[in-house]
PDB file of C-alpha atoms in Angstrom:
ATOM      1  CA  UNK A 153     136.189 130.776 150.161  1.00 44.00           C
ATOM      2  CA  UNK A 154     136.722 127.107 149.525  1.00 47.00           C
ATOM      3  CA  UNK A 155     136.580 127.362 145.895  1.00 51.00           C
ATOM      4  CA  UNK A 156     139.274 129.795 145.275  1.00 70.00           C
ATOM      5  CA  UNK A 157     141.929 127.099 146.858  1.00 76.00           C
ATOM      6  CA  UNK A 158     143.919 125.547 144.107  1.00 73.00           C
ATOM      7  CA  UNK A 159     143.099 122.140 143.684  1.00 81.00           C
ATOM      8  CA  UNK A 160     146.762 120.975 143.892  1.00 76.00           C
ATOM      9  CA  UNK A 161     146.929 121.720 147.081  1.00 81.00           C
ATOM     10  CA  UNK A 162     144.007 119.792 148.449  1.00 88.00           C
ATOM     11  CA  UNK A 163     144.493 115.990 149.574  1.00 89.00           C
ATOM     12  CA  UNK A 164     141.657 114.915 147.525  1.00 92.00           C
ATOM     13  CA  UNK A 165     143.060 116.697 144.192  1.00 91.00           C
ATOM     14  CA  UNK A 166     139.445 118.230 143.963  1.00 94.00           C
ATOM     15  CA  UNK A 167     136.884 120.015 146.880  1.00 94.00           C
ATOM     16  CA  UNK A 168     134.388 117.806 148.741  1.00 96.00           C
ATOM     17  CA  UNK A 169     131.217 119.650 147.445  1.00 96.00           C
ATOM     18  CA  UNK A 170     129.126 120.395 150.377  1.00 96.00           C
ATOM     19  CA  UNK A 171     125.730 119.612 149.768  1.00 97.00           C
ATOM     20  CA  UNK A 172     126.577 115.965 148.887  1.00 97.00           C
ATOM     21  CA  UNK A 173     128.471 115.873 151.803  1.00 98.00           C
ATOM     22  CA  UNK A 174     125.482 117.009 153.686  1.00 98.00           C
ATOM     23  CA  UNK A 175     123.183 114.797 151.889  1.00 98.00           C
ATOM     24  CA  UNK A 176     125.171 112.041 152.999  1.00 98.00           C
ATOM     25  CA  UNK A 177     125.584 112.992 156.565  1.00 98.00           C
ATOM     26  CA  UNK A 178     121.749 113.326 156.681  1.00 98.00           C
ATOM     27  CA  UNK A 179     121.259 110.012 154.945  1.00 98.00           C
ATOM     28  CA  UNK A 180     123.164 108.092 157.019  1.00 98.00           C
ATOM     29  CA  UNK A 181     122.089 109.521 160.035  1.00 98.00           C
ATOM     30  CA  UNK A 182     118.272 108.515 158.951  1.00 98.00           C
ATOM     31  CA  UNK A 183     119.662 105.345 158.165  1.00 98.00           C
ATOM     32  CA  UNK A 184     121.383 105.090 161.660  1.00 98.00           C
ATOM     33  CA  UNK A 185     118.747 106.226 163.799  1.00 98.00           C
ATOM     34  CA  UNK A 186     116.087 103.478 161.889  1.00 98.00           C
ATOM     35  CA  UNK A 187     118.531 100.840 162.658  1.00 98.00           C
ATOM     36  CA  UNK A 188     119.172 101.933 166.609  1.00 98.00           C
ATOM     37  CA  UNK A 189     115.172 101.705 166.999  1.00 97.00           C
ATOM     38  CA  UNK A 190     114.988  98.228 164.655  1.00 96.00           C
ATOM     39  CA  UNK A 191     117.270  96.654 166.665  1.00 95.00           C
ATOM     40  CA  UNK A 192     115.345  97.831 169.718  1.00 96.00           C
ATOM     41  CA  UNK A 193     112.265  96.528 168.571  1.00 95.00           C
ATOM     42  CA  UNK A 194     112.829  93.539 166.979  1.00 94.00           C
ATOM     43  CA  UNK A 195     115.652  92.891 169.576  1.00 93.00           C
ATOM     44  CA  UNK A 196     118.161  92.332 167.274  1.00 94.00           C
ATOM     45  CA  UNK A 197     121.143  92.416 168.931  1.00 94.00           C
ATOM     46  CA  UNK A 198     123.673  91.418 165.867  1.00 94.00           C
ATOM     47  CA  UNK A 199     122.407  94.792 163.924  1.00 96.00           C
ATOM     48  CA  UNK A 200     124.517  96.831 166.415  1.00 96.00           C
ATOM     49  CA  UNK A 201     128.094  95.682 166.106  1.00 95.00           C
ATOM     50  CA  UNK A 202     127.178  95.043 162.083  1.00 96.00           C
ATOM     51  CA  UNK A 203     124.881  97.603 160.200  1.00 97.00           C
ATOM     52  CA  UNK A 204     124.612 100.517 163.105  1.00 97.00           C
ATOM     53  CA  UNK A 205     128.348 100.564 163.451  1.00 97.00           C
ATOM     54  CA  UNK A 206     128.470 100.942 159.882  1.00 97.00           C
ATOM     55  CA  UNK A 207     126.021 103.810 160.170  1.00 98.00           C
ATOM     56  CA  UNK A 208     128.283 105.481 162.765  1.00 98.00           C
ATOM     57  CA  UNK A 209     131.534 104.745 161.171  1.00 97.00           C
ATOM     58  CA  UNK A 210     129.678 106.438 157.936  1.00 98.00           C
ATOM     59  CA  UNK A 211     128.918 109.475 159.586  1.00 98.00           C
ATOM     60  CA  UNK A 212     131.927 110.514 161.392  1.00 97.00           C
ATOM     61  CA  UNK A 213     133.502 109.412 157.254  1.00 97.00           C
ATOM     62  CA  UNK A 214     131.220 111.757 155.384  1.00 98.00           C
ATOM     63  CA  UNK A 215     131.004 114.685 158.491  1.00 98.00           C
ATOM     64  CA  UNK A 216     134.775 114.954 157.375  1.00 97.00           C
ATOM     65  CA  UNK A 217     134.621 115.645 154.286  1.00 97.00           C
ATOM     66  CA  UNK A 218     131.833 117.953 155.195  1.00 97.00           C
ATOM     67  CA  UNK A 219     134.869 119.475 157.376  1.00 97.00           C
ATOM     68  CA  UNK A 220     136.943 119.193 154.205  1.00 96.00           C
ATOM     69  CA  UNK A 221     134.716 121.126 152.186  1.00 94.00           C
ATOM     70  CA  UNK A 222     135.124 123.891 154.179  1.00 94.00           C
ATOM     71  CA  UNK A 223     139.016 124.074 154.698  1.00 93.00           C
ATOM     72  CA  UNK A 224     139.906 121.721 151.642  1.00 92.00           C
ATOM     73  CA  UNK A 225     143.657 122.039 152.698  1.00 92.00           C
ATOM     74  CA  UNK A 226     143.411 120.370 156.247  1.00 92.00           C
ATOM     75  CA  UNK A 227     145.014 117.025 155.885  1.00 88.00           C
ATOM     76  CA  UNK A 228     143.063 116.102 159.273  1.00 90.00           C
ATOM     77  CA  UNK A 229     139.453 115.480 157.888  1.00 94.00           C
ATOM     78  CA  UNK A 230     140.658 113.783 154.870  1.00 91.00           C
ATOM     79  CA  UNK A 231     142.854 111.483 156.303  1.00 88.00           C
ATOM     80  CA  UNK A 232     139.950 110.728 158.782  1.00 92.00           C
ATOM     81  CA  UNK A 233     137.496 110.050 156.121  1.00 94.00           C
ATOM     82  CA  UNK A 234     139.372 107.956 153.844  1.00 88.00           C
ATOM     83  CA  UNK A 235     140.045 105.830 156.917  1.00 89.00           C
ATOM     84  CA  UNK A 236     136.191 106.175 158.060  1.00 94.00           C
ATOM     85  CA  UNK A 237     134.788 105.176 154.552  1.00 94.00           C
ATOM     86  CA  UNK A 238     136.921 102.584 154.039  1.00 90.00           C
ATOM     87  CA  UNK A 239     136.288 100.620 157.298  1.00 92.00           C
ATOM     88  CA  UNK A 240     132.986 101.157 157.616  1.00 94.00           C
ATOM     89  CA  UNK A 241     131.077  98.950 155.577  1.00 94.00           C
ATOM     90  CA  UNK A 242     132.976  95.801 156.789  1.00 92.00           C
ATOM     91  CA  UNK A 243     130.530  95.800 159.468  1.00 94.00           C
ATOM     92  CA  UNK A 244     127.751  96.006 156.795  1.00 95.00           C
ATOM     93  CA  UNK A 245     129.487  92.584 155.289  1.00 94.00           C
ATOM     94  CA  UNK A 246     129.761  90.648 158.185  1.00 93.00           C
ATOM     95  CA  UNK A 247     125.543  91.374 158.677  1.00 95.00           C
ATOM     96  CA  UNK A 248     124.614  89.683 155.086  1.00 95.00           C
ATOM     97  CA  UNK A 249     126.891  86.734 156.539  1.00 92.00           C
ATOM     98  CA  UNK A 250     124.264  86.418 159.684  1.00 93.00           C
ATOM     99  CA  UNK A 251     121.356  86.412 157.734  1.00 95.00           C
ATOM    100  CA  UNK A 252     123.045  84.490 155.026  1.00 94.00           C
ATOM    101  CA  UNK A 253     122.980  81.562 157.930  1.00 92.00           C
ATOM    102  CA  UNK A 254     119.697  82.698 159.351  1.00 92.00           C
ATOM    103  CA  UNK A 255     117.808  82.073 155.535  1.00 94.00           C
ATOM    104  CA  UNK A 256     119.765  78.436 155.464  1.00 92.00           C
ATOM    105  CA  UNK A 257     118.581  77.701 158.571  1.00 91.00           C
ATOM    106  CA  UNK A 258     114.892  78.280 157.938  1.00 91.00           C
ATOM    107  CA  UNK A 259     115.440  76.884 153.826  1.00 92.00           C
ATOM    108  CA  UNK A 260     117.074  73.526 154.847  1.00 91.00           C
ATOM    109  CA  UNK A 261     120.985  73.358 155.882  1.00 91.00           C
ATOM    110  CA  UNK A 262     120.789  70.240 153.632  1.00 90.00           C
ATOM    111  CA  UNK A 263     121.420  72.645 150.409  1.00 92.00           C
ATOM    112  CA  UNK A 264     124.688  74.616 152.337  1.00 91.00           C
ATOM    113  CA  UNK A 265     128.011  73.286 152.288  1.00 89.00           C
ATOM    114  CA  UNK A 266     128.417  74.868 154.967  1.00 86.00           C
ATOM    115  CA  UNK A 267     126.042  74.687 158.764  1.00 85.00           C
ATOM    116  CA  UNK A 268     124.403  78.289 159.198  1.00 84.00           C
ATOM    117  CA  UNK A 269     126.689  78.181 162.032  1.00 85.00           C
ATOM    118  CA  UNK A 270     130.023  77.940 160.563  1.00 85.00           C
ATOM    119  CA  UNK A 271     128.679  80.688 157.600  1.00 81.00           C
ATOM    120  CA  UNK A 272     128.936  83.317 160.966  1.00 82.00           C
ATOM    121  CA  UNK A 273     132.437  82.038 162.038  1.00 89.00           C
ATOM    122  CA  UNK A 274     134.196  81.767 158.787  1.00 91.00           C
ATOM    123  CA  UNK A 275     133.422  84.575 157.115  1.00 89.00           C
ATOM    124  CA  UNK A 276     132.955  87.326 160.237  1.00 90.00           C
ATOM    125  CA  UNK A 277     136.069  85.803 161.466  1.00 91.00           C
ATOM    126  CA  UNK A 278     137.865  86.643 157.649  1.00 92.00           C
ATOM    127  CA  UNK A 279     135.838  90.053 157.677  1.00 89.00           C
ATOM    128  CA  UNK A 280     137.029  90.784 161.319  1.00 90.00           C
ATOM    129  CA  UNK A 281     140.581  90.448 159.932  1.00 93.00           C
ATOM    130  CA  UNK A 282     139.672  92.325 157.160  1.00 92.00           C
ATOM    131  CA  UNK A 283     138.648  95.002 159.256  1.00 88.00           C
ATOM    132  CA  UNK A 284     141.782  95.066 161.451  1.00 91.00           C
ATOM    133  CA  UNK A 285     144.243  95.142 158.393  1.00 92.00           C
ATOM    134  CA  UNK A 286     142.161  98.082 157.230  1.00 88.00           C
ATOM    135  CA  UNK A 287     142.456  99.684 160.431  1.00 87.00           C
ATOM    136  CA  UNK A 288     145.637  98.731 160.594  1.00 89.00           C
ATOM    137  CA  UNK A 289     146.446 100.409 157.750  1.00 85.00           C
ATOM    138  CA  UNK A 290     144.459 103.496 158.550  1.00 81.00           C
ATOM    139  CA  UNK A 291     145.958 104.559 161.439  1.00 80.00           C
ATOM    140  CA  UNK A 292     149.287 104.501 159.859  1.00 84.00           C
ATOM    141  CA  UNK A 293     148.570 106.246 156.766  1.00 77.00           C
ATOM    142  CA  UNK A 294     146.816 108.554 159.154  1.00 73.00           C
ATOM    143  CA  UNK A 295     149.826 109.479 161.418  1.00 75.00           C
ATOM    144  CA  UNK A 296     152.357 109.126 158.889  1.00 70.00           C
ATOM    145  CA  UNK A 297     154.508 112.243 158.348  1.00 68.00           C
ATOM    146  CA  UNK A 298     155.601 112.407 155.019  1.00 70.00           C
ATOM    147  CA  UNK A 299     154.227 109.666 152.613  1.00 72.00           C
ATOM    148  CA  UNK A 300     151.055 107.368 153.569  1.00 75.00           C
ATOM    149  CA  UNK A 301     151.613 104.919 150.897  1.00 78.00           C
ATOM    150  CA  UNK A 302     152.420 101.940 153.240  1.00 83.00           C
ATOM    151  CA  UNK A 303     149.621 102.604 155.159  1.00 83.00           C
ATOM    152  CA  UNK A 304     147.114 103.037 152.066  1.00 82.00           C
ATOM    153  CA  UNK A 305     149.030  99.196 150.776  1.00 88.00           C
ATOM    154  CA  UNK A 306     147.912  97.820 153.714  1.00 90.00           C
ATOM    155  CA  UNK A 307     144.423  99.142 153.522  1.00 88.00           C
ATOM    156  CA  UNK A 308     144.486  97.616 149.823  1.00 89.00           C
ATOM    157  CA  UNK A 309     145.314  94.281 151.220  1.00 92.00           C
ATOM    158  CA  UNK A 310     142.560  94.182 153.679  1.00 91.00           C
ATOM    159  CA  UNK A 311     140.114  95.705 150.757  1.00 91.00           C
ATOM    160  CA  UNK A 312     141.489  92.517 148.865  1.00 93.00           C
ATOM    161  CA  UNK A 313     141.198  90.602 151.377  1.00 94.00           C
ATOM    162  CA  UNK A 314     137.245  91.616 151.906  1.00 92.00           C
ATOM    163  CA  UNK A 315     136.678  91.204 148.490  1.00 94.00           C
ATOM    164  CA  UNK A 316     137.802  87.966 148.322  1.00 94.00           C
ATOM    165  CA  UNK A 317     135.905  87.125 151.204  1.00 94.00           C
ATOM    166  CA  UNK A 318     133.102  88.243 149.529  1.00 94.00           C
ATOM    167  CA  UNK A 319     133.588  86.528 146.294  1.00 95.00           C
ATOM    168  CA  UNK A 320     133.628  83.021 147.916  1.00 94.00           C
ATOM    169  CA  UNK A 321     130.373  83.807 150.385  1.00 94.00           C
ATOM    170  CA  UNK A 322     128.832  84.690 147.141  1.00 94.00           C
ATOM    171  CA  UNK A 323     129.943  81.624 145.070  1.00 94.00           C
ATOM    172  CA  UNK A 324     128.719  79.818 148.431  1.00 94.00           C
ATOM    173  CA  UNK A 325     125.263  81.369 148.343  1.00 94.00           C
ATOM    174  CA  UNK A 326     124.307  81.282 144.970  1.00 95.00           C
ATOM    175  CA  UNK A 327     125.452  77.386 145.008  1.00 94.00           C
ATOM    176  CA  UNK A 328     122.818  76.915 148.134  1.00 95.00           C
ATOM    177  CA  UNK A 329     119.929  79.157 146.289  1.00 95.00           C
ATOM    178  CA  UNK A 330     120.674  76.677 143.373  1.00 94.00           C
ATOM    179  CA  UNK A 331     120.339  73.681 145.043  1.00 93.00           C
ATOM    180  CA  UNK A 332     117.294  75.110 146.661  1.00 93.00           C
ATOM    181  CA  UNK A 333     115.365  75.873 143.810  1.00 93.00           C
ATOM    182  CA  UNK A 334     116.859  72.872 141.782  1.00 92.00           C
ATOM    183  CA  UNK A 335     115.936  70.501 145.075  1.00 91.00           C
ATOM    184  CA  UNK A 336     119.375  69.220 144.923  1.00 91.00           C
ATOM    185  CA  UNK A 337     120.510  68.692 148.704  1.00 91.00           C
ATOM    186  CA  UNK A 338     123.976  67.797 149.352  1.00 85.00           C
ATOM    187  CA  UNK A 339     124.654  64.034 150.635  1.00 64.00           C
ATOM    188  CA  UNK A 340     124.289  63.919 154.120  1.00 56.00           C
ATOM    189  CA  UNK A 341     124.246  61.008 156.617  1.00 44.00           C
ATOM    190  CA  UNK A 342     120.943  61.011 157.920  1.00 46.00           C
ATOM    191  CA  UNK A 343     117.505  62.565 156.608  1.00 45.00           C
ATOM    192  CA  UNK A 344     117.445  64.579 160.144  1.00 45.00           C
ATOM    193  CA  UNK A 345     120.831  66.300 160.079  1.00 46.00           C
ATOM    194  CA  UNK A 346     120.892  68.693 162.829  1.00 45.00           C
ATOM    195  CA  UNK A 347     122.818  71.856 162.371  1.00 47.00           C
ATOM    196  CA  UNK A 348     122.657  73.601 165.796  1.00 47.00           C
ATOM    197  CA  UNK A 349     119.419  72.458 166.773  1.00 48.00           C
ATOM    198  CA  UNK A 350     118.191  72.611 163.138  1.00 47.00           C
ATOM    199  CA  UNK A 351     116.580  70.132 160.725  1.00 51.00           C
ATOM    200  CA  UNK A 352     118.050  69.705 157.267  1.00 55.00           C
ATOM    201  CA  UNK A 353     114.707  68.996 155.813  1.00 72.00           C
ATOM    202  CA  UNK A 354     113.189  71.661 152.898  1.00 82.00           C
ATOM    203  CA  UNK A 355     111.856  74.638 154.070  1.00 86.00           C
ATOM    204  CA  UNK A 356     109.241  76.433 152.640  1.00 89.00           C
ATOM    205  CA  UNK A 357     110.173  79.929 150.622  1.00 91.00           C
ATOM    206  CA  UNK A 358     107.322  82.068 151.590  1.00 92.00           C
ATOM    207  CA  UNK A 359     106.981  85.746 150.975  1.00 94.00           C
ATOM    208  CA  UNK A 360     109.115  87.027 153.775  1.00 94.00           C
ATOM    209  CA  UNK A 361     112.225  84.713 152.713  1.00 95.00           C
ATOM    210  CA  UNK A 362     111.494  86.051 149.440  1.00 96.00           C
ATOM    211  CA  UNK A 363     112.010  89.380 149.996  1.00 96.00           C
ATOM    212  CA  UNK A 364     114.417  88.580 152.442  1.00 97.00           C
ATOM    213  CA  UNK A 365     116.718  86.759 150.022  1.00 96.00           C
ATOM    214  CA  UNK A 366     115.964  89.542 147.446  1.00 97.00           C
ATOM    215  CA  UNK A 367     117.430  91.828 149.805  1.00 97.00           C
ATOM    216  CA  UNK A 368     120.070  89.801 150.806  1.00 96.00           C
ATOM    217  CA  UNK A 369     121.535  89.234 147.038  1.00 96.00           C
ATOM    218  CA  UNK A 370     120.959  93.340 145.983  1.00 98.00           C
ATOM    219  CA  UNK A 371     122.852  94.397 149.339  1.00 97.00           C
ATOM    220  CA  UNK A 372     125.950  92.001 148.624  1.00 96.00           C
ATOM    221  CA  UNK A 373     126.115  93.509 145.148  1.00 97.00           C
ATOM    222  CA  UNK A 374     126.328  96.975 146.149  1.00 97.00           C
ATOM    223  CA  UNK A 375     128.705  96.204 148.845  1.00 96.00           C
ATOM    224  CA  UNK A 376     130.336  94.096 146.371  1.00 96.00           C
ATOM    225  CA  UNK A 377     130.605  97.033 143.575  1.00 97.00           C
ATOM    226  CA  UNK A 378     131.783  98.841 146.255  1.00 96.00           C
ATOM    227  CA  UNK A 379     134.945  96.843 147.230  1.00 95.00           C
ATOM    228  CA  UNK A 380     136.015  96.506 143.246  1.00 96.00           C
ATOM    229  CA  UNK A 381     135.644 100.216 143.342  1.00 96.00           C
ATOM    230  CA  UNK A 382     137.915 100.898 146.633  1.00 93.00           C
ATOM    231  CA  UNK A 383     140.258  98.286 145.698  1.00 93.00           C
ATOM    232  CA  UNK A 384     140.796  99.707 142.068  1.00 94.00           C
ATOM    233  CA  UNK A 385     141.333 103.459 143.834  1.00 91.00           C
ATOM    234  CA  UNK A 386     143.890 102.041 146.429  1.00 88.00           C
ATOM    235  CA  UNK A 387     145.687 100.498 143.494  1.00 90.00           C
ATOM    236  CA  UNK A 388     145.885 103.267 141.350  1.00 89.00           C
ATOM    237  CA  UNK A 389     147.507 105.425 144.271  1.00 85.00           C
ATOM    238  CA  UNK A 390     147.108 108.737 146.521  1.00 81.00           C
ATOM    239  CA  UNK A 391     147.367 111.066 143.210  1.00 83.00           C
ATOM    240  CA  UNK A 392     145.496 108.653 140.719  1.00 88.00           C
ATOM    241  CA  UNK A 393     142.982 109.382 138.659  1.00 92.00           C
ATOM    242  CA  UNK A 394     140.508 107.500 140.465  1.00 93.00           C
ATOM    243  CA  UNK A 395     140.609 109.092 143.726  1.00 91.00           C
ATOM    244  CA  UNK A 396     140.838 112.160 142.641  1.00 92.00           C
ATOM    245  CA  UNK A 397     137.612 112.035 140.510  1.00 94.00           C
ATOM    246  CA  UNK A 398     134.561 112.805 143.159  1.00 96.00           C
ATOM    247  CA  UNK A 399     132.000 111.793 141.441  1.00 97.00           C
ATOM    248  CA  UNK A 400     133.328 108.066 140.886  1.00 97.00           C
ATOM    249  CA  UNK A 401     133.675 107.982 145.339  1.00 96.00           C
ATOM    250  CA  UNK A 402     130.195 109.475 145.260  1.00 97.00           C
ATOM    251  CA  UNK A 403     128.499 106.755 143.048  1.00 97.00           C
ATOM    252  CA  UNK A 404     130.735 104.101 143.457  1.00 97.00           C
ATOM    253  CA  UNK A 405     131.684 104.302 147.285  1.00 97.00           C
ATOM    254  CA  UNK A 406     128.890 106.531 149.103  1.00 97.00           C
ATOM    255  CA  UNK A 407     125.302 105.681 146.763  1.00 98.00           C
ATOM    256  CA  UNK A 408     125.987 101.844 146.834  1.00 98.00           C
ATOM    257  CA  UNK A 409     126.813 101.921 150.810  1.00 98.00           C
ATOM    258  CA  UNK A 410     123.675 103.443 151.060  1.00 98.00           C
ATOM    259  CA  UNK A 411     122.045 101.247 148.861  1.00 98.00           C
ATOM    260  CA  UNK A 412     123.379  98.641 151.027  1.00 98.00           C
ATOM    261  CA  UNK A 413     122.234 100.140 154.169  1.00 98.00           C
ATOM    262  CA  UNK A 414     118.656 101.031 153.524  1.00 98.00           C
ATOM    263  CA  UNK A 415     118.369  97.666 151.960  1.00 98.00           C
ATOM    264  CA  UNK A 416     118.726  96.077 155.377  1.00 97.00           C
ATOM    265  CA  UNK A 417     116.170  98.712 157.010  1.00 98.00           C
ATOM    266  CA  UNK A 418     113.553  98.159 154.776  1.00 97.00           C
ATOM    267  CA  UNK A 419     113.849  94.677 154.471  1.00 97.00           C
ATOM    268  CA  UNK A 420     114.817  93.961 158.338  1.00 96.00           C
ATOM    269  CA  UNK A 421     115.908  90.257 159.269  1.00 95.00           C
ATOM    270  CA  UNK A 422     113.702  91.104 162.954  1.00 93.00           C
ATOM    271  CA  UNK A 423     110.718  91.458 160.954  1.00 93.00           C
ATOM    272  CA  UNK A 424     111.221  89.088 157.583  1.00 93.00           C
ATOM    273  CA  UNK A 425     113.122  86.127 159.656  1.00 90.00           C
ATOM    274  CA  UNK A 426     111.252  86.427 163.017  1.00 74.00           C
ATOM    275  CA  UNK A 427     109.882  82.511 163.400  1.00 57.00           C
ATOM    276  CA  UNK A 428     113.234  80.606 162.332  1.00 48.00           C
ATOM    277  CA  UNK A 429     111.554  77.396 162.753  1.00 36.00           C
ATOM    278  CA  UNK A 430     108.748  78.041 160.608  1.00 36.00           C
ATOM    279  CA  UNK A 431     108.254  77.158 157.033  1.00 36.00           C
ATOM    280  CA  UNK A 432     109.617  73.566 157.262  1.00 37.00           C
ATOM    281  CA  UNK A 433     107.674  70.798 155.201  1.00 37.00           C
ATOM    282  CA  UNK A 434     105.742  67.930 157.006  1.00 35.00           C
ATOM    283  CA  UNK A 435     107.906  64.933 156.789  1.00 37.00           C
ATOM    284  CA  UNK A 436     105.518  63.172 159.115  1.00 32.00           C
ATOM    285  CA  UNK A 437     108.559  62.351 161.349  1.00 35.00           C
ATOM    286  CA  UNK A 438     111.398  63.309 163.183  1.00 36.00           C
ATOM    287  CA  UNK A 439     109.116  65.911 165.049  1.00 35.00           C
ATOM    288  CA  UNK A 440     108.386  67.750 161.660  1.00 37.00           C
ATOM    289  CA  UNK A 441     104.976  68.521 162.191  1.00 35.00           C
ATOM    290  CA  UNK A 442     102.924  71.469 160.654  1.00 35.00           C
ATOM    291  CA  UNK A 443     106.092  73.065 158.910  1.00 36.00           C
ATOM    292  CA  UNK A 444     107.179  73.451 162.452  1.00 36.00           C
ATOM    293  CA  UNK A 445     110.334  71.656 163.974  1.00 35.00           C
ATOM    294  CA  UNK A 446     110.070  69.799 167.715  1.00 36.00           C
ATOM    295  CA  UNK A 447     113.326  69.111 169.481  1.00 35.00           C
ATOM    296  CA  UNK A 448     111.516  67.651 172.232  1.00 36.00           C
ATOM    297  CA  UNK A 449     109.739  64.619 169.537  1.00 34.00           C
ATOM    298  CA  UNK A 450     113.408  63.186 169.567  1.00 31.00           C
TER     299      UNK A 450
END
């Protein structure tokens, strides 16, 4: 019945098709349900307000337009997936910050301009705001009457506002991985900087920080590709060409979110960055013993 509804009067300017839309829905619930039991395993407790709220957020996004495919003309579903799929992977975001800090921390905080501590309150405190402008902005294109296109500027500054966000945590990273690689620490006071309990000294990049870092840097691209994408569509307006092309939201918006999701399941921080003391050279010193760091030695 659907496909007899002309497309001008749709919201989206084109019908959800339904088997993506299912697709979706049964990807991200996969993706959800690994991530519940992960975090249950591995007890790791930052996964839930980061990747599986993403997960959630995802599915009640992409269950609309599932809804939308089947009455294209409701204005309820799309409004609440355009607000669902936008928010969502903000969450995602503020995880790569956490393990962002968590790698530093077992690589050497010596190499970071930053402690692995401040990496989780500067940048989940920017993508918390992120998220509220975006919500912010969702909830009034949502309930607005007539025209949504103050609440759909607001989303675009918050989409900005991630973006930039993730520009500069990228800039940051790659400058640490640099210096890493290159052995090029950044002047400190002392040979035994502590960072929260931390040594500065060199750790060792073993397999598991390998693929960990691997990870790490494929996830922030899709999420990154993802944000030019959204910002681009917000900017080019309700009745652009962008968002109402299906296939770009598919690629562009839904397949790097996954991406970005199943990165983090398959390549969990509770099983690639269990031991966060490990893998720190012998300095002989300072309680550095055995790549293992001893608080108690001071």
């Amino acid at each position: 019945m659907s496909q007899s509804v002309d497309l001008d009067l749709t919201p989206y300017g084109y019908i959800p098709t339904e088997s993506i839309a299912i697709i979706f829905v049964a990807l991200f619930s996969i993706s959800t349900l690994a991530h519940l039991g992960q975090l249950l395993y591995f007890r790791a407790w930052f996964i839930i307000p980061t990747a599986l709220f993403c997960g959630l957020l995802e599915l009640v996004g992409w269950s609309a337009r599932l809804w939308s495919s089947i009455s294209p003309i409701a204005s309820t579903p799309f409004l609440m997936q355009i607000t669902a799929t936008i928010i969502a992977p903000t969450p995602l975001v503020a995880a790569n910050f956490i393990i962002l800090g968590r790698i530093i921390r077992q690589l050497g905080p010596s190499y970071s301009r930053l402690s692995p501590k401040l990496y989780s309150i500067i940048f989940c405190g920017c993508d918390v705001t992120s998220l509220v402008i975006q919500a912010a902005g969702g909830g009034m294109a949502s309930t607005a009457e007539d025209d949504p296109t103050l609440g759909g500027n607001i989303m675009l500054a918050g989409i900005i506002f991630q973006l930039v966000t993730i520009t500069v945590y990228a800039f940051c990273a790659a400058e640490f991985f640099i210096r890493y690689i290159k052995d090029a620490p950044l002047k400190r006071k002392s040979s035994l900087e502590v960072n929260g309990g931390w040594p500065s000294a060199r750790g060792l990049m073993d397999k598991h920080l390998r693929i960990m870092s691997i990870a790490l840097v494929f996830s922030t691209l899709c999420l990154f590709i993802r944000s030019i994408y959204r910002t681009i569509e917000l900017a080019d307006g309700w009745t652009g060409r962008i968002i109402t092309t299906q296939v770009y939201f598919n690629v562009l918006d839904g397949a790097m979110v996954i991406l970005a999701i199943f990165t983090i399941n398959f390549a969990h921080p509770g099983w690639l960055l269990k031991n966060q003391a490990s893998g720190v050279v012998n300095e002989g010193k300072h309680g550095l013993r055995d790549g293992t760091y001893t608080p108690e030695s001071m």
